[in-house]
Amino acid sequence: MTSQVLGIVLRKTGELIGCVGLYERMQDSGEPDANGRELGYMLSESAWSNGYMTEATAAIIRFAFEELRLERLYASCFEENLASMRILEKNGFQFVGQMTHSPIALFQPGQTEFFFELAFSDWQKSEKH
């Protein structure tokens, strides 16, 4: 399965302000996870703090569970990105762990990354959708 990435546009102006997507996730075996995807998003700084990403995330979660019939979604953010953490929590994701990257890592050296998951069964039970 390929990634699904959607643009986020302002309703009033049609301006592209970001994107939200579902990305292939590999299992420990090295095989693609047929039942889960990684959620990712980015938003123009000028559009922050307006609820756009919370709304877009809710929409792609609904798509993932209702149309793609996925069983689980995964996401992560860095410790200092409190806004991203709130987006995930508002949409029902649960914190499942953290990891601090090595100081000599190529990606985000020394940064602490938080990991989240959302199971279809939990989403289905929630009043968030």
PDB file of C-alpha atoms in Angstrom:
ATOM      1  CA  MET A   1       0.000   0.000   0.000  1.00  0.00           C
ATOM      2  CA  THR A   2       1.205   3.484  -0.769  1.00  0.00           C
ATOM      3  CA  SER A   3       0.999   6.542   1.438  1.00  0.00           C
ATOM      4  CA  GLN A   4      -2.104   8.704   1.455  1.00  0.00           C
ATOM      5  CA  VAL A   5      -1.306  12.399   1.872  1.00  0.00           C
ATOM      6  CA  LEU A   6      -3.968  15.091   1.761  1.00  0.00           C
ATOM      7  CA  GLY A   7      -3.538  18.839   1.496  1.00  0.00           C
ATOM      8  CA  ILE A   8      -5.135  21.104   4.072  1.00  0.00           C
ATOM      9  CA  VAL A   9      -6.663  24.219   2.548  1.00  0.00           C
ATOM     10  CA  LEU A  10      -8.493  27.149   4.065  1.00  0.00           C
ATOM     11  CA  ARG A  11     -12.169  26.962   3.148  1.00  0.00           C
ATOM     12  CA  LYS A  12     -12.503  30.715   2.605  1.00  0.00           C
ATOM     13  CA  THR A  13      -9.436  31.274   0.432  1.00  0.00           C
ATOM     14  CA  GLY A  14      -8.370  27.874  -0.886  1.00  0.00           C
ATOM     15  CA  GLU A  15      -4.842  28.554   0.410  1.00  0.00           C
ATOM     16  CA  LEU A  16      -2.772  25.413   1.022  1.00  0.00           C
ATOM     17  CA  ILE A  17      -1.650  25.581   4.653  1.00  0.00           C
ATOM     18  CA  GLY A  18      -0.403  22.063   5.336  1.00  0.00           C
ATOM     19  CA  CYS A  19      -0.849  18.356   4.861  1.00  0.00           C
ATOM     20  CA  VAL A  20      -1.841  15.263   6.805  1.00  0.00           C
ATOM     21  CA  GLY A  21      -1.025  11.724   5.794  1.00  0.00           C
ATOM     22  CA  LEU A  22      -0.929   8.020   6.498  1.00  0.00           C
ATOM     23  CA  TYR A  23       2.403   6.349   5.847  1.00  0.00           C
ATOM     24  CA  GLU A  24       3.426   2.730   5.512  1.00  0.00           C
ATOM     25  CA  ARG A  25       4.765   1.230   8.720  1.00  0.00           C
ATOM     26  CA  MET A  26       7.185  -1.668   8.846  1.00  0.00           C
ATOM     27  CA  GLN A  27       6.829  -4.519  11.321  1.00  0.00           C
ATOM     28  CA  ASP A  28       9.800  -5.910  13.248  1.00  0.00           C
ATOM     29  CA  SER A  29       9.986  -8.650  10.603  1.00  0.00           C
ATOM     30  CA  GLY A  30      10.671  -6.028   7.936  1.00  0.00           C
ATOM     31  CA  GLU A  31       7.308  -6.621   6.276  1.00  0.00           C
ATOM     32  CA  PRO A  32       4.796  -3.801   5.806  1.00  0.00           C
ATOM     33  CA  ASP A  33       2.126  -3.608   8.507  1.00  0.00           C
ATOM     34  CA  ALA A  34      -1.094  -4.343   6.605  1.00  0.00           C
ATOM     35  CA  ASN A  35      -3.269  -3.326   9.566  1.00  0.00           C
ATOM     36  CA  GLY A  36      -1.598  -0.124  10.746  1.00  0.00           C
ATOM     37  CA  ARG A  37      -0.215   3.161   9.451  1.00  0.00           C
ATOM     38  CA  GLU A  38       1.897   6.000  10.776  1.00  0.00           C
ATOM     39  CA  LEU A  39       0.117   9.353  11.002  1.00  0.00           C
ATOM     40  CA  GLY A  40       2.106  12.426  10.044  1.00  0.00           C
ATOM     41  CA  TYR A  41       1.277  16.074   9.509  1.00  0.00           C
ATOM     42  CA  MET A  42       2.683  19.542   9.074  1.00  0.00           C
ATOM     43  CA  LEU A  43       1.091  22.952   9.129  1.00  0.00           C
ATOM     44  CA  SER A  44       2.255  26.405   8.119  1.00  0.00           C
ATOM     45  CA  GLU A  45       3.232  28.371  11.213  1.00  0.00           C
ATOM     46  CA  SER A  46       0.853  31.157  10.167  1.00  0.00           C
ATOM     47  CA  ALA A  47      -2.038  28.684  10.598  1.00  0.00           C
ATOM     48  CA  TRP A  48      -1.097  27.414  14.068  1.00  0.00           C
ATOM     49  CA  SER A  49      -3.528  27.596  17.013  1.00  0.00           C
ATOM     50  CA  ASN A  50      -6.721  27.665  14.955  1.00  0.00           C
ATOM     51  CA  GLY A  51      -7.788  24.017  15.320  1.00  0.00           C
ATOM     52  CA  TYR A  52      -7.087  23.226  11.657  1.00  0.00           C
ATOM     53  CA  MET A  53      -4.774  20.308  12.367  1.00  0.00           C
ATOM     54  CA  THR A  54      -7.060  18.833  15.021  1.00  0.00           C
ATOM     55  CA  GLU A  55      -9.880  18.871  12.455  1.00  0.00           C
ATOM     56  CA  ALA A  56      -7.718  17.457   9.643  1.00  0.00           C
ATOM     57  CA  THR A  57      -6.360  14.733  11.918  1.00  0.00           C
ATOM     58  CA  ALA A  58      -9.887  13.707  12.933  1.00  0.00           C
ATOM     59  CA  ALA A  59     -10.852  13.463   9.256  1.00  0.00           C
ATOM     60  CA  ILE A  60      -7.922  11.261   8.259  1.00  0.00           C
ATOM     61  CA  ILE A  61      -8.459   9.037  11.312  1.00  0.00           C
ATOM     62  CA  ARG A  62     -12.055   8.505  10.199  1.00  0.00           C
ATOM     63  CA  PHE A  63     -10.791   7.691   6.678  1.00  0.00           C
ATOM     64  CA  ALA A  64      -8.193   5.258   8.060  1.00  0.00           C
ATOM     65  CA  PHE A  65     -10.671   3.329  10.165  1.00  0.00           C
ATOM     66  CA  GLU A  66     -13.853   3.527   8.090  1.00  0.00           C
ATOM     67  CA  GLU A  67     -12.516   3.390   4.524  1.00  0.00           C
ATOM     68  CA  LEU A  68      -9.150   1.623   4.809  1.00  0.00           C
ATOM     69  CA  ARG A  69     -10.371  -0.610   7.665  1.00  0.00           C
ATOM     70  CA  LEU A  70      -7.095  -0.267   9.553  1.00  0.00           C
ATOM     71  CA  GLU A  71      -6.826  -1.671  13.063  1.00  0.00           C
ATOM     72  CA  ARG A  72      -4.319   0.772  14.536  1.00  0.00           C
ATOM     73  CA  LEU A  73      -2.649   4.132  13.936  1.00  0.00           C
ATOM     74  CA  TYR A  74       0.723   5.257  15.264  1.00  0.00           C
ATOM     75  CA  ALA A  75       2.182   8.733  15.718  1.00  0.00           C
ATOM     76  CA  SER A  76       5.087  10.446  17.404  1.00  0.00           C
ATOM     77  CA  CYS A  77       6.216  13.941  18.291  1.00  0.00           C
ATOM     78  CA  PHE A  78       9.128  15.500  20.063  1.00  0.00           C
ATOM     79  CA  GLU A  79       8.904  16.343  23.749  1.00  0.00           C
ATOM     80  CA  GLU A  80       8.936  20.107  23.202  1.00  0.00           C
ATOM     81  CA  ASN A  81       6.128  20.011  20.609  1.00  0.00           C
ATOM     82  CA  LEU A  82       3.243  20.375  23.047  1.00  0.00           C
ATOM     83  CA  ALA A  83       0.793  21.503  20.349  1.00  0.00           C
ATOM     84  CA  SER A  84       1.331  18.286  18.389  1.00  0.00           C
ATOM     85  CA  MET A  85       0.930  16.246  21.556  1.00  0.00           C
ATOM     86  CA  ARG A  86      -2.404  17.990  22.253  1.00  0.00           C
ATOM     87  CA  ILE A  87      -3.617  17.279  18.693  1.00  0.00           C
ATOM     88  CA  LEU A  88      -2.936  13.579  19.182  1.00  0.00           C
ATOM     89  CA  GLU A  89      -4.537  13.459  22.623  1.00  0.00           C
ATOM     90  CA  LYS A  90      -7.648  15.386  21.457  1.00  0.00           C
ATOM     91  CA  ASN A  91      -8.063  12.760  18.750  1.00  0.00           C
ATOM     92  CA  GLY A  92      -7.877   9.850  21.183  1.00  0.00           C
ATOM     93  CA  PHE A  93      -4.247   8.753  20.827  1.00  0.00           C
ATOM     94  CA  GLN A  94      -2.668   7.216  23.919  1.00  0.00           C
ATOM     95  CA  PHE A  95       0.937   7.748  25.007  1.00  0.00           C
ATOM     96  CA  VAL A  96       2.803   4.420  24.826  1.00  0.00           C
ATOM     97  CA  GLY A  97       6.451   5.318  25.390  1.00  0.00           C
ATOM     98  CA  GLN A  98       9.396   7.541  24.701  1.00  0.00           C
ATOM     99  CA  MET A  99      12.946   7.379  23.408  1.00  0.00           C
ATOM    100  CA  THR A 100      15.835   9.810  23.568  1.00  0.00           C
ATOM    101  CA  HIS A 101      17.853   9.857  20.373  1.00  0.00           C
ATOM    102  CA  SER A 102      21.604   9.404  20.688  1.00  0.00           C
ATOM    103  CA  PRO A 103      23.595  12.648  20.819  1.00  0.00           C
ATOM    104  CA  ILE A 104      25.343  11.515  17.618  1.00  0.00           C
ATOM    105  CA  ALA A 105      22.195  10.377  15.787  1.00  0.00           C
ATOM    106  CA  LEU A 106      21.678  11.720  12.273  1.00  0.00           C
ATOM    107  CA  PHE A 107      17.999  12.481  13.002  1.00  0.00           C
ATOM    108  CA  GLN A 108      17.221  14.852  15.885  1.00  0.00           C
ATOM    109  CA  PRO A 109      20.324  14.094  18.003  1.00  0.00           C
ATOM    110  CA  GLY A 110      19.651  14.224  21.738  1.00  0.00           C
ATOM    111  CA  GLN A 111      15.919  14.879  21.297  1.00  0.00           C
ATOM    112  CA  THR A 112      13.267  12.921  23.205  1.00  0.00           C
ATOM    113  CA  GLU A 113      10.513  11.487  21.021  1.00  0.00           C
ATOM    114  CA  PHE A 114       7.105  10.509  22.422  1.00  0.00           C
ATOM    115  CA  PHE A 115       5.146   7.647  20.833  1.00  0.00           C
ATOM    116  CA  PHE A 116       1.362   7.334  20.612  1.00  0.00           C
ATOM    117  CA  GLU A 117      -1.135   4.755  19.349  1.00  0.00           C
ATOM    118  CA  LEU A 118      -4.832   4.707  18.552  1.00  0.00           C
ATOM    119  CA  ALA A 119      -6.660   1.391  18.154  1.00  0.00           C
ATOM    120  CA  PHE A 120      -9.805   1.194  16.051  1.00  0.00           C
ATOM    121  CA  SER A 121     -11.674  -0.356  18.990  1.00  0.00           C
ATOM    122  CA  ASP A 122     -10.776   2.603  21.249  1.00  0.00           C
ATOM    123  CA  TRP A 123     -11.688   5.139  18.559  1.00  0.00           C
ATOM    124  CA  GLN A 124     -14.991   3.374  17.960  1.00  0.00           C
ATOM    125  CA  LYS A 125     -15.879   3.533  21.677  1.00  0.00           C
ATOM    126  CA  SER A 126     -14.946   7.193  22.036  1.00  0.00           C
ATOM    127  CA  GLU A 127     -17.246  10.135  21.545  1.00  0.00           C
ATOM    128  CA  LYS A 128     -14.523  11.953  19.591  1.00  0.00           C
ATOM    129  CA  HIS A 129     -15.811  10.917  16.187  1.00  0.00           C
TER     130      HIS A 129
END
